[in-house]
């Protein structure tokens, strides 16, 4: 079996507060391979963001380490990290006149010269990213003119243009309706299988994630498990996802049902 | 295609800048024919000796100061608007000019408190420039510290206004304790004046502005990355703290040195970058930087020409003109571009 792109060793995550260290989860064992689409699920406030921040080297682990491409993730200087990992975040873009093409081109910054001039190769990569995300027709539009779904695709194109083996998306399906959620999942799936990238994303759409991801990371209070959706269902990992007796996971239907209404 | 359009815009703007520069030399209480202006600045002799004297000793320094002021303020406005993710940021709005004023006020009105030689040095151009840059630098740092806590862009503007009133309060306390002579000196400075600069002062100003601009050019790529916000910029390999610090140094050098020599000139830093953005319709700082440089020179030269009341020898303070033009433009911008200001 090929070596994983990212794996953890004796990892504990959490954050130091003023007086003590609050640990969110320890013994986190995660291994991410190329060409896989992996979703991260868990209730609000369980620490998904902390896990993502630790995996991407923004935050230091409490103990243990995250290895990316054979090197401790927080040891990468920013310039090298930007060639390994691309992000798609939930935060709003600041006001600017950026066109879609310019926005996606910014993904080439790790490769351009001191003034950021695009070479023919850079332009080809940008066009390819626009093509893969089916956003070529938007390239002359301003980013504030796009719908939420279009903007999400454009931000993914920007991450693709960054040409990294690893892409992390923070809740990319929020603000989207069912149709656009499905389209986004489909896009992520095609991208991971066709480009061979490792794509990790957090989401609250558990049922869709079960159907469409290769593997899932499930965060419950204090523990983190990674496996294929089928195995996770067998294990009953989704039963304890929410701290609420009235929400139960139905294994046959592969969805959550509500009791006592 | 857009490149071609941009080049023709740049060509037009450059021609306009040169035209206004010559007009600025020709126009004034004494009108001098354009041919004589050319003859005089190309090292020859104008038809009248007094014209030569006026151009070389009065109008040429003033026009050069206008160009330097326009370029410097406009570029520092551009830097701040991107750094603070705020289209309404500018050296005066964020209180930088007030910070500079405070620095200068301390030097001009507080010089009596410092002993002998030191006070003489502090009152020289170098001392004033240093105090002024230091004042704007401190205000920038303070605003930066506040903006880390307040993500809301409008709140940052209000904090800038508060800094401005805080600084002017201290200035008024200082004026209360100063002599009539010191007060007069400070008041004239605060009205803003592009003229009366010696060639030595202009050289110092030019060196400061060129340094500031050179640093700003190095910031072009980080500025582009910052258009996506801090976190994206970091993920693109940007050394955020370092970039932020470099931008702040450039900005306080530009604003501080200009404010020291020409007084607090309002609105240029806020409005000019928007003119560049409107005409070139881009956020690419490679284009915006040079567009802002040209527009800055054009606008301040134009304001300086307008300061000369036609047919009389009255010269209005530059600050009055820039505010008269600037304030309505800002309101118009707000109404027109509401979408991007959200």
Coordinates of C-alpha atoms in Angstrom, one line a residue:
Chain A
X1 CA 0.0 0.0 0.0
X2 CA 1.3 3.5 -0.9
X3 CA 2.4 5.8 1.9
X4 CA -0.3 8.2 3.1
X5 CA 0.0 11.9 2.2
X6 CA -0.8 12.9 5.8
X7 CA -0.8 10.9 9.0
X8 CA -0.9 11.6 12.7
X9 CA 1.3 10.1 15.5
X10 CA 0.0 10.1 19.1
X11 CA -1.9 13.3 18.3
X12 CA -3.8 15.2 21.0
X13 CA -5.6 18.3 20.0
X14 CA -6.9 21.2 22.0
X15 CA -5.9 24.6 22.9
X16 CA -4.1 26.1 25.9
X17 CA -6.3 28.6 27.9
X18 CA -4.9 31.0 30.5
X19 CA -4.7 28.5 33.3
X20 CA -4.7 25.0 31.9
X21 CA -4.7 23.1 28.7
X22 CA -8.1 22.0 27.4
X23 CA -7.8 18.8 25.4
X24 CA -10.5 18.2 22.8
X25 CA -9.4 14.7 21.8
X26 CA -6.4 12.5 22.3
X27 CA -5.0 9.5 20.5
X28 CA -6.3 10.9 17.2
X29 CA -5.3 8.6 14.5
X30 CA -5.9 9.9 11.0
X31 CA -4.3 8.9 7.7
X32 CA -5.2 10.6 4.5
X33 CA -4.3 9.1 1.0
X34 CA -4.1 10.7 -2.4
X35 CA -7.1 10.4 -4.6
X36 CA -9.5 10.2 -1.7
X37 CA -12.5 12.4 -0.7
X38 CA -12.7 12.5 3.0
X39 CA -15.4 14.2 5.0
X40 CA -15.2 15.4 8.6
X41 CA -18.4 15.4 10.6
X42 CA -19.3 16.2 14.2
X43 CA -21.8 18.3 16.1
X44 CA -21.4 22.0 16.5
X45 CA -18.7 22.9 19.0
X46 CA -17.1 19.5 19.1
X47 CA -13.8 20.7 17.8
X48 CA -13.9 20.2 14.0
X49 CA -12.2 23.5 13.4
X50 CA -9.5 22.8 15.9
X51 CA -8.8 19.4 14.2
X52 CA -8.7 21.1 10.8
X53 CA -6.5 23.9 12.1
X54 CA -4.1 21.3 13.7
X55 CA -4.0 19.1 10.6
X56 CA -3.2 22.1 8.4
X57 CA -0.5 23.4 10.8
X58 CA -2.2 26.6 11.7
X59 CA -2.4 25.5 15.3
X60 CA 0.1 23.4 17.2
X61 CA -1.0 20.1 18.7
X62 CA -1.0 19.5 22.5
X63 CA 1.2 16.5 21.9
X64 CA 2.2 14.2 19.1
X65 CA 2.6 15.3 15.5
X66 CA 1.0 15.7 12.1
X67 CA 3.2 14.5 9.3
X68 CA 2.5 15.8 5.8
X69 CA 4.6 14.4 3.0
X70 CA 7.1 13.0 5.5
X71 CA 7.6 16.2 7.4
X72 CA 6.1 17.7 10.5
X73 CA 3.3 20.0 9.3
X74 CA 4.2 23.0 11.5
X75 CA 7.8 22.9 10.3
X76 CA 7.0 23.9 6.8
X77 CA 7.9 27.6 6.1
X78 CA 4.8 29.4 4.7
X79 CA 6.2 29.5 1.2
X80 CA 6.6 25.7 1.0
X81 CA 3.4 25.0 2.8
X82 CA 1.5 26.9 0.2
X83 CA 2.7 24.4 -2.4
X84 CA 1.4 21.5 -0.4
X85 CA -1.9 22.7 1.0
X86 CA -4.7 24.8 -0.4
X87 CA -7.7 26.1 1.6
X88 CA -11.3 26.9 0.9
X89 CA -12.6 28.9 3.9
X90 CA -16.1 30.1 5.0
X91 CA -15.0 33.7 5.6
X92 CA -16.3 36.5 3.4
X93 CA -13.9 38.0 0.9
X94 CA -13.0 41.7 1.6
X95 CA -14.5 44.2 -0.8
X96 CA -12.5 44.5 -4.0
X97 CA -12.9 44.7 -7.8
X98 CA -11.4 41.2 -8.3
X99 CA -12.7 39.4 -11.3
X100 CA -13.2 35.6 -11.2
X101 CA -10.1 35.2 -13.4
X102 CA -8.0 37.4 -11.1
X103 CA -9.2 35.7 -8.0
X104 CA -8.3 32.2 -9.4
X105 CA -5.0 33.6 -10.6
X106 CA -4.1 34.5 -7.0
X107 CA -3.9 30.8 -6.4
X108 CA -0.7 30.9 -8.5
X109 CA 1.1 33.3 -6.0
X110 CA 3.3 30.5 -4.5
X111 CA 4.8 30.1 -8.0
X112 CA 5.0 33.6 -9.4
X113 CA 7.8 36.1 -9.2
X114 CA 8.2 39.0 -6.7
X115 CA 5.6 41.2 -8.4
X116 CA 3.2 38.3 -9.1
X117 CA 3.5 38.2 -12.9
X118 CA 1.7 35.2 -14.5
X119 CA 3.6 33.1 -17.0
X120 CA 2.0 31.2 -19.8
X121 CA 2.1 28.1 -17.7
X122 CA 0.4 29.9 -14.8
X123 CA -2.4 31.1 -17.1
X124 CA -2.8 27.5 -18.5
X125 CA -3.2 26.2 -14.9
X126 CA -5.7 28.9 -14.1
X127 CA -7.8 28.1 -17.2
X128 CA -7.6 24.4 -16.3
X129 CA -8.9 25.1 -12.8
X130 CA -11.7 27.1 -14.3
X131 CA -12.5 24.4 -16.7
X132 CA -12.5 21.6 -14.0
X133 CA -15.0 23.5 -11.9
X134 CA -17.1 24.6 -14.9
X135 CA -16.6 28.3 -14.1
X136 CA -14.9 29.4 -17.3
X137 CA -18.0 31.3 -18.4
X138 CA -17.8 33.4 -15.2
X139 CA -14.2 34.5 -15.6
X140 CA -14.9 38.1 -16.5
X141 CA -17.4 38.6 -13.7
X142 CA -16.6 40.4 -10.4
X143 CA -16.6 38.1 -7.4
X144 CA -19.4 40.1 -5.7
X145 CA -21.7 39.5 -8.6
X146 CA -21.7 35.7 -8.1
X147 CA -24.3 33.6 -6.3
X148 CA -23.2 31.6 -3.3
X149 CA -23.0 28.4 -5.3
X150 CA -20.9 30.0 -8.1
X151 CA -18.6 31.7 -5.6
X152 CA -18.0 28.4 -3.8
X153 CA -17.0 26.8 -7.1
X154 CA -14.7 29.7 -7.9
X155 CA -13.0 29.4 -4.5
X156 CA -12.5 25.8 -5.3
X157 CA -11.0 26.7 -8.6
X158 CA -8.6 29.0 -6.8
X159 CA -7.5 26.2 -4.6
X160 CA -7.0 23.9 -7.6
X161 CA -4.9 26.6 -9.3
X162 CA -2.6 26.5 -6.3
X163 CA -1.7 23.0 -7.5
X164 CA -1.3 21.3 -4.2
X165 CA -1.7 17.6 -3.4
X166 CA -3.9 18.4 -0.4
X167 CA -7.0 20.6 -0.4
X168 CA -9.0 21.3 2.8
X169 CA -12.4 22.9 2.7
X170 CA -14.2 24.3 5.7
X171 CA -17.9 23.6 5.5
X172 CA -18.2 24.2 1.8
X173 CA -21.9 23.2 1.7
X174 CA -23.3 25.8 4.1
X175 CA -25.5 28.4 2.5
X176 CA -26.2 26.1 -0.5
X177 CA -29.6 24.5 -1.4
X178 CA -29.9 20.7 -2.0
X179 CA -29.2 20.9 -5.7
X180 CA -26.1 22.9 -5.3
X181 CA -24.9 20.8 -2.3
X182 CA -25.2 17.7 -4.6
X183 CA -23.4 19.4 -7.4
X184 CA -20.6 20.5 -5.0
X185 CA -20.2 16.9 -3.6
X186 CA -20.1 15.6 -7.2
X187 CA -17.5 18.1 -8.1
X188 CA -15.3 17.3 -5.1
X189 CA -15.6 13.6 -5.9
X190 CA -14.6 14.0 -9.5
X191 CA -11.7 16.2 -8.6
X192 CA -10.3 13.8 -6.1
X193 CA -10.6 10.8 -8.4
X194 CA -9.5 12.6 -11.6
X195 CA -6.8 14.8 -10.3
X196 CA -5.6 12.3 -7.7
X197 CA -5.7 15.0 -5.0
X198 CA -6.5 14.3 -1.4
X199 CA -9.6 16.4 -0.4
X200 CA -10.7 16.8 3.1
X201 CA -13.8 18.8 4.0
X202 CA -15.9 19.4 7.1
X203 CA -19.7 19.3 6.7
X204 CA -23.0 19.1 8.5
X205 CA -24.6 17.2 5.7
X206 CA -24.0 13.8 7.2
X207 CA -26.4 11.8 5.1
X208 CA -24.9 13.1 1.8
X209 CA -21.4 12.7 3.1
X210 CA -22.2 9.0 3.9
X211 CA -23.3 8.4 0.3
X212 CA -20.5 10.4 -1.4
X213 CA -17.3 10.3 0.5
X214 CA -14.6 7.6 0.3
X215 CA -13.8 7.9 3.9
X216 CA -15.1 9.8 6.9
X217 CA -13.7 11.2 10.1
X218 CA -16.4 11.2 12.8
X219 CA -15.8 13.4 15.9
X220 CA -17.7 12.5 19.0
X221 CA -17.0 13.9 22.5
X222 CA -13.4 12.8 23.2
X223 CA -12.8 10.5 20.3
X224 CA -12.2 10.7 16.6
X225 CA -12.6 7.7 14.3
X226 CA -11.7 7.4 10.6
X227 CA -13.1 4.7 8.4
X228 CA -15.2 4.1 5.3
X229 CA -18.9 5.1 5.6
X230 CA -20.0 1.4 5.5
X231 CA -17.8 0.4 8.4
X232 CA -18.7 3.4 10.4
X233 CA -22.4 2.5 10.0
X234 CA -21.7 -1.0 11.1
X235 CA -19.8 0.3 14.1
X236 CA -22.7 2.5 15.0
X237 CA -20.4 5.6 14.9
X238 CA -23.3 7.9 13.9
X239 CA -25.6 6.8 16.8
X240 CA -23.7 9.0 19.3
X241 CA -23.0 11.8 16.9
X242 CA -25.5 14.1 18.6
X243 CA -26.0 14.3 22.3
X244 CA -29.7 14.0 22.0
X245 CA -31.9 10.9 22.6
X246 CA -34.6 12.0 20.1
X247 CA -32.2 11.9 17.1
X248 CA -31.4 8.3 16.0
X249 CA -29.5 7.0 13.1
X250 CA -31.4 4.5 11.0
X251 CA -28.9 2.0 9.6
X252 CA -31.2 0.6 6.9
X253 CA -32.3 3.9 5.5
X254 CA -28.8 5.5 6.2
X255 CA -30.4 8.6 7.6
X256 CA -31.3 10.3 10.8
X257 CA -34.9 9.9 12.1
X258 CA -36.5 11.8 14.9
X259 CA -38.4 10.1 17.7
X260 CA -41.0 11.5 20.0
X261 CA -42.6 14.1 17.8
Chain B
X1 CA -7.0 43.4 -24.9
X2 CA -7.3 44.9 -21.3
X3 CA -3.5 45.4 -21.4
X4 CA -3.8 47.5 -24.5
X5 CA -6.6 49.5 -23.0
X6 CA -4.5 50.0 -19.8
X7 CA -1.5 51.2 -21.8
X8 CA -3.6 53.9 -23.5
X9 CA -5.0 55.0 -20.2
X10 CA -1.5 55.2 -18.8
X11 CA -0.4 57.3 -21.8
X12 CA -3.3 59.7 -21.5
X13 CA -2.8 60.1 -17.7
X14 CA 0.9 60.8 -18.2
X15 CA 0.2 63.4 -20.8
X16 CA -2.4 65.0 -18.6
X17 CA 0.1 65.1 -15.7
X18 CA 2.7 66.8 -17.8
X19 CA 0.2 69.3 -19.1
X20 CA -1.0 70.2 -15.6
X21 CA 2.6 70.5 -14.4
X22 CA 3.3 73.1 -17.1
X23 CA 0.0 74.9 -16.4
X24 CA 0.8 74.9 -12.7
X25 CA 4.1 76.7 -13.6
X26 CA 2.4 79.1 -16.0
X27 CA -0.6 80.0 -13.9
X28 CA -0.6 82.2 -10.8
X29 CA -0.9 85.8 -9.7
X30 CA 1.4 86.6 -12.6
X31 CA 0.6 84.6 -15.7
X32 CA 3.6 83.5 -17.6
X33 CA 3.3 82.3 -21.3
X34 CA 3.8 78.6 -21.7
X35 CA 6.8 79.1 -24.2
X36 CA 8.6 81.1 -21.5
X37 CA 7.9 78.4 -19.0
X38 CA 9.5 75.9 -21.3
X39 CA 12.4 78.2 -22.0
X40 CA 13.0 78.8 -18.4
X41 CA 12.9 75.2 -17.2
X42 CA 15.0 73.9 -20.0
X43 CA 17.8 76.1 -18.7
X44 CA 17.3 79.1 -21.1
X45 CA 16.1 82.5 -20.3
X46 CA 12.5 83.7 -20.2
X47 CA 11.5 86.9 -21.9
X48 CA 11.5 88.7 -18.5
X49 CA 14.0 88.2 -15.8
X50 CA 11.3 88.3 -13.0
X51 CA 9.6 85.4 -14.7
X52 CA 12.7 83.4 -14.5
X53 CA 13.0 84.2 -10.8
X54 CA 9.4 83.3 -10.1
X55 CA 9.6 80.0 -11.9
X56 CA 12.8 78.7 -10.5
X57 CA 12.4 80.0 -6.9
X58 CA 8.7 79.8 -6.4
X59 CA 6.6 77.9 -8.9
X60 CA 9.0 75.0 -9.7
X61 CA 9.5 74.0 -6.1
X62 CA 5.7 74.3 -5.5
X63 CA 4.8 72.2 -8.5
X64 CA 7.3 69.5 -7.5
X65 CA 6.0 69.5 -4.0
X66 CA 2.5 69.1 -5.4
X67 CA 3.5 66.1 -7.4
X68 CA 5.4 64.5 -4.5
X69 CA 2.5 65.2 -2.2
X70 CA -0.1 63.8 -4.6
X71 CA 1.9 60.6 -5.3
X72 CA 2.8 59.9 -1.7
X73 CA -0.7 60.5 -0.2
X74 CA -2.5 58.6 -2.9
X75 CA -0.2 55.6 -2.6
X76 CA -0.4 55.5 1.1
X77 CA -4.2 55.6 0.8
X78 CA -4.1 52.6 -1.6
X79 CA -1.9 50.7 0.9
X80 CA -4.2 51.4 3.8
X81 CA -7.4 50.5 1.9
X82 CA -6.1 47.1 1.1
X83 CA -4.4 46.5 4.5
X84 CA -7.5 47.4 6.5
X85 CA -9.9 45.8 3.9
X86 CA -11.7 49.1 4.0
X87 CA -12.5 51.3 1.0
X88 CA -12.9 54.3 3.2
X89 CA -9.5 54.2 4.7
X90 CA -7.0 57.0 4.1
X91 CA -4.3 58.8 5.9
X92 CA -6.6 61.5 7.1
X93 CA -9.6 59.3 7.9
X94 CA -7.6 56.9 10.0
X95 CA -6.1 59.8 12.0
X96 CA -2.6 59.4 10.6
X97 CA -2.4 63.1 9.6
X98 CA -3.6 64.0 13.1
X99 CA -0.9 61.8 14.5
X100 CA 1.6 63.7 12.4
X101 CA 0.1 67.0 13.5
X102 CA 0.5 65.9 17.1
X103 CA 4.1 65.1 16.5
X104 CA 4.8 68.4 14.8
X105 CA 2.8 70.3 17.5
X106 CA 5.0 68.8 20.2
X107 CA 8.1 69.9 18.3
X108 CA 6.9 73.4 17.3
X109 CA 5.2 74.3 20.5
X110 CA 7.1 72.3 23.0
X111 CA 10.6 73.2 21.7
X112 CA 11.0 75.6 24.5
X113 CA 11.0 72.8 27.0
X114 CA 14.0 71.1 25.3
X115 CA 17.4 72.6 26.0
X116 CA 19.5 74.5 23.5
X117 CA 21.1 72.7 20.7
X118 CA 18.6 69.9 20.7
X119 CA 15.6 72.2 20.2
X120 CA 17.4 73.9 17.3
X121 CA 17.8 70.5 15.7
X122 CA 14.3 69.5 16.5
X123 CA 12.9 72.6 14.8
X124 CA 14.9 71.9 11.6
X125 CA 13.3 70.0 8.7
X126 CA 14.8 66.8 9.9
X127 CA 13.4 67.1 13.4
X128 CA 9.9 68.0 12.1
X129 CA 10.0 65.1 9.6
X130 CA 11.0 62.7 12.2
X131 CA 8.4 63.8 14.7
X132 CA 5.7 63.7 12.0
X133 CA 6.6 60.2 10.8
X134 CA 6.8 59.0 14.3
X135 CA 3.4 60.5 15.1
X136 CA 1.7 58.8 12.1
X137 CA 3.6 55.5 12.8
X138 CA 2.2 55.4 16.4
X139 CA -1.3 56.1 15.3
X140 CA -1.0 53.3 12.6
X141 CA 0.2 50.9 15.2
X142 CA -2.6 51.8 17.5
X143 CA -5.2 51.4 14.8
X144 CA -3.7 48.1 13.8
X145 CA -3.9 46.8 17.4
X146 CA -7.5 47.9 17.6
X147 CA -8.3 46.4 14.2
X148 CA -7.1 43.0 15.4
X149 CA -9.9 43.0 18.0
X150 CA -12.5 44.7 15.9
X151 CA -13.2 42.9 12.7
X152 CA -15.9 45.4 11.8
X153 CA -14.5 47.7 9.2
X154 CA -16.8 50.6 10.1
X155 CA -15.7 50.4 13.7
X156 CA -12.1 50.9 12.6
X157 CA -13.1 54.1 10.9
X158 CA -14.7 55.4 14.0
X159 CA -11.6 54.5 16.0
X160 CA -9.6 56.5 13.5
X161 CA -11.9 59.5 14.0
X162 CA -11.5 59.1 17.8
X163 CA -7.7 59.1 17.4
X164 CA -8.1 62.3 15.3
X165 CA -10.1 64.1 18.0
X166 CA -7.9 62.8 20.7
X167 CA -4.8 64.2 18.9
X168 CA -6.5 67.5 18.2
X169 CA -7.5 67.8 21.8
X170 CA -3.9 67.4 22.8
X171 CA -2.9 69.9 20.2
X172 CA -5.4 72.5 21.6
X173 CA -4.0 71.9 25.1
X174 CA -0.5 72.6 23.7
X175 CA -1.7 75.7 21.9
X176 CA -3.0 77.0 25.2
X177 CA 0.4 76.9 26.7
X178 CA 2.4 78.2 23.8
X179 CA 3.5 81.6 22.8
X180 CA 1.8 83.6 20.1
X181 CA 4.8 83.1 17.8
X182 CA 4.8 79.4 18.2
X183 CA 1.0 79.3 17.7
X184 CA 1.3 81.2 14.5
X185 CA 3.9 79.0 13.2
X186 CA 1.8 75.9 13.9
X187 CA -1.4 77.4 12.5
X188 CA 0.3 78.2 9.2
X189 CA 1.7 74.7 9.0
X190 CA -1.7 73.2 9.7
X191 CA -3.4 75.0 6.9
X192 CA -1.4 73.1 4.4
X193 CA 1.0 74.8 2.1
X194 CA 2.8 73.4 -0.9
X195 CA 4.9 76.6 -1.5
X196 CA 7.7 78.1 0.5
X197 CA 9.8 74.9 0.5
X198 CA 13.5 75.4 0.1
X199 CA 15.3 73.2 -2.4
X200 CA 16.9 71.4 0.5
X201 CA 13.5 70.5 2.0
X202 CA 12.3 69.3 -1.4
X203 CA 15.3 67.0 -1.7
X204 CA 14.6 65.6 1.7
X205 CA 10.9 65.1 0.9
X206 CA 11.8 63.5 -2.5
X207 CA 14.2 61.0 -0.8
X208 CA 11.5 60.1 1.8
X209 CA 8.8 59.7 -0.9
X210 CA 11.0 57.6 -3.2
X211 CA 12.0 55.3 -0.3
X212 CA 8.3 54.9 0.6
X213 CA 7.3 54.2 -3.0
X214 CA 10.1 51.7 -3.4
X215 CA 8.9 49.8 -0.3
X216 CA 5.4 50.0 -1.6
X217 CA 6.5 48.4 -4.9
X218 CA 7.9 45.5 -3.0
X219 CA 4.5 45.1 -1.4
X220 CA 2.6 44.7 -4.6
X221 CA 2.4 40.9 -4.5
X222 CA 1.5 40.8 -0.7
X223 CA -1.2 43.4 -1.3
X224 CA -2.7 41.3 -4.1
X225 CA -2.8 38.3 -1.7
X226 CA -4.4 40.5 1.0
X227 CA -7.4 41.1 -1.3
X228 CA -8.5 37.6 -0.3
X229 CA -8.3 38.4 3.5
X230 CA -5.7 37.5 6.1
X231 CA -6.2 33.7 6.2
X232 CA -6.2 33.1 2.5
X233 CA -3.2 35.3 2.2
X234 CA -1.3 33.2 4.8
X235 CA -2.3 30.0 3.0
X236 CA -0.8 31.5 -0.2
X237 CA 2.6 31.6 1.6
X238 CA 2.4 35.2 2.7
X239 CA 4.5 36.1 5.8
X240 CA 1.6 38.1 7.2
X241 CA 3.2 40.0 10.0
X242 CA 6.2 40.9 7.9
X243 CA 4.0 42.1 5.1
X244 CA 1.9 44.1 7.5
X245 CA 4.9 45.8 9.0
X246 CA 6.4 46.7 5.7
X247 CA 3.2 48.2 4.5
X248 CA 2.9 50.2 7.7
X249 CA 6.5 51.5 7.4
X250 CA 5.9 52.6 3.8
X251 CA 2.6 54.3 4.8
X252 CA 4.0 56.2 7.7
X253 CA 7.0 57.3 5.8
X254 CA 4.9 58.7 3.0
X255 CA 2.2 60.3 5.2
X256 CA 4.6 61.5 7.8
X257 CA 7.1 63.2 5.5
X258 CA 4.3 64.9 3.5
X259 CA 2.5 66.1 6.5
X260 CA 5.7 67.5 7.9
X261 CA 6.3 69.7 4.9
X262 CA 3.0 70.4 3.3
X263 CA 0.7 70.1 6.4
X264 CA -2.2 67.8 6.7
X265 CA -3.7 67.6 3.2
X266 CA -7.1 66.1 3.3
X267 CA -8.9 63.6 1.1
X268 CA -6.2 62.9 -1.5
X269 CA -5.3 59.6 0.1
X270 CA -8.9 58.5 0.3
X271 CA -10.3 59.6 -3.0
X272 CA -7.4 59.1 -5.5
X273 CA -7.2 55.3 -5.2
X274 CA -10.9 55.1 -6.0
X275 CA -10.4 57.1 -9.2
X276 CA -7.8 54.7 -10.2
X277 CA -10.0 51.7 -9.4
X278 CA -13.0 53.2 -11.2
X279 CA -11.0 54.0 -14.4
X280 CA -9.0 50.8 -14.6
X281 CA -11.7 48.6 -13.1
X282 CA -9.2 46.2 -11.5
X283 CA -7.9 45.3 -8.1
X284 CA -4.5 44.2 -9.5
X285 CA -2.0 46.3 -7.5
X286 CA 0.5 46.2 -10.4
X287 CA -1.9 48.4 -12.3
X288 CA -3.4 50.2 -9.4
X289 CA 0.0 51.3 -8.0
X290 CA 1.0 53.2 -11.2
X291 CA -2.5 54.4 -11.8
X292 CA -2.6 55.8 -8.3
X293 CA 0.8 57.5 -8.7
X294 CA -0.4 59.3 -11.9
X295 CA -3.8 60.2 -10.5
X296 CA -2.3 61.5 -7.3
X297 CA 0.0 63.9 -9.2
X298 CA -2.8 65.0 -11.5
X299 CA -5.3 65.7 -8.7
X300 CA -2.9 67.7 -6.5
X301 CA -1.6 69.7 -9.4
X302 CA -5.1 70.5 -10.4
X303 CA -6.0 71.5 -6.8
X304 CA -2.9 73.7 -6.7
X305 CA -3.9 75.4 -9.9
X306 CA -7.4 76.0 -8.5
X307 CA -5.9 77.5 -5.4
X308 CA -4.8 80.5 -7.4
X309 CA -7.8 82.7 -7.5
X310 CA -8.0 83.8 -11.2
X311 CA -7.1 87.4 -11.8
X312 CA -6.1 88.1 -8.2
X313 CA -3.1 87.4 -6.1
X314 CA -5.0 85.5 -3.4
X315 CA -3.8 82.0 -2.8
X316 CA -6.2 79.7 -1.1
X317 CA -4.9 77.0 1.3
X318 CA -4.6 73.6 -0.6
X319 CA -6.5 71.8 2.2
X320 CA -9.6 73.9 1.5
X321 CA -9.6 72.9 -2.2
X322 CA -9.0 69.2 -1.6
X323 CA -11.7 69.0 0.9
X324 CA -14.1 71.0 -1.3
X325 CA -13.6 68.4 -4.1
X326 CA -13.0 65.4 -1.9
X327 CA -15.9 65.4 0.5
X328 CA -18.7 65.3 -2.2
X329 CA -16.7 62.7 -4.2
X330 CA -16.7 60.4 -1.2
X331 CA -20.4 60.7 -0.7
X332 CA -21.0 60.1 -4.4
X333 CA -18.7 57.0 -4.3
X334 CA -20.7 55.7 -1.3
X335 CA -24.0 56.0 -3.2
X336 CA -22.7 54.7 -6.4
X337 CA -20.8 51.7 -5.2
X338 CA -22.9 50.5 -2.3
X339 CA -22.6 46.9 -3.5
X340 CA -18.9 46.7 -3.0
X341 CA -18.9 48.5 0.3
X342 CA -21.0 45.9 2.1

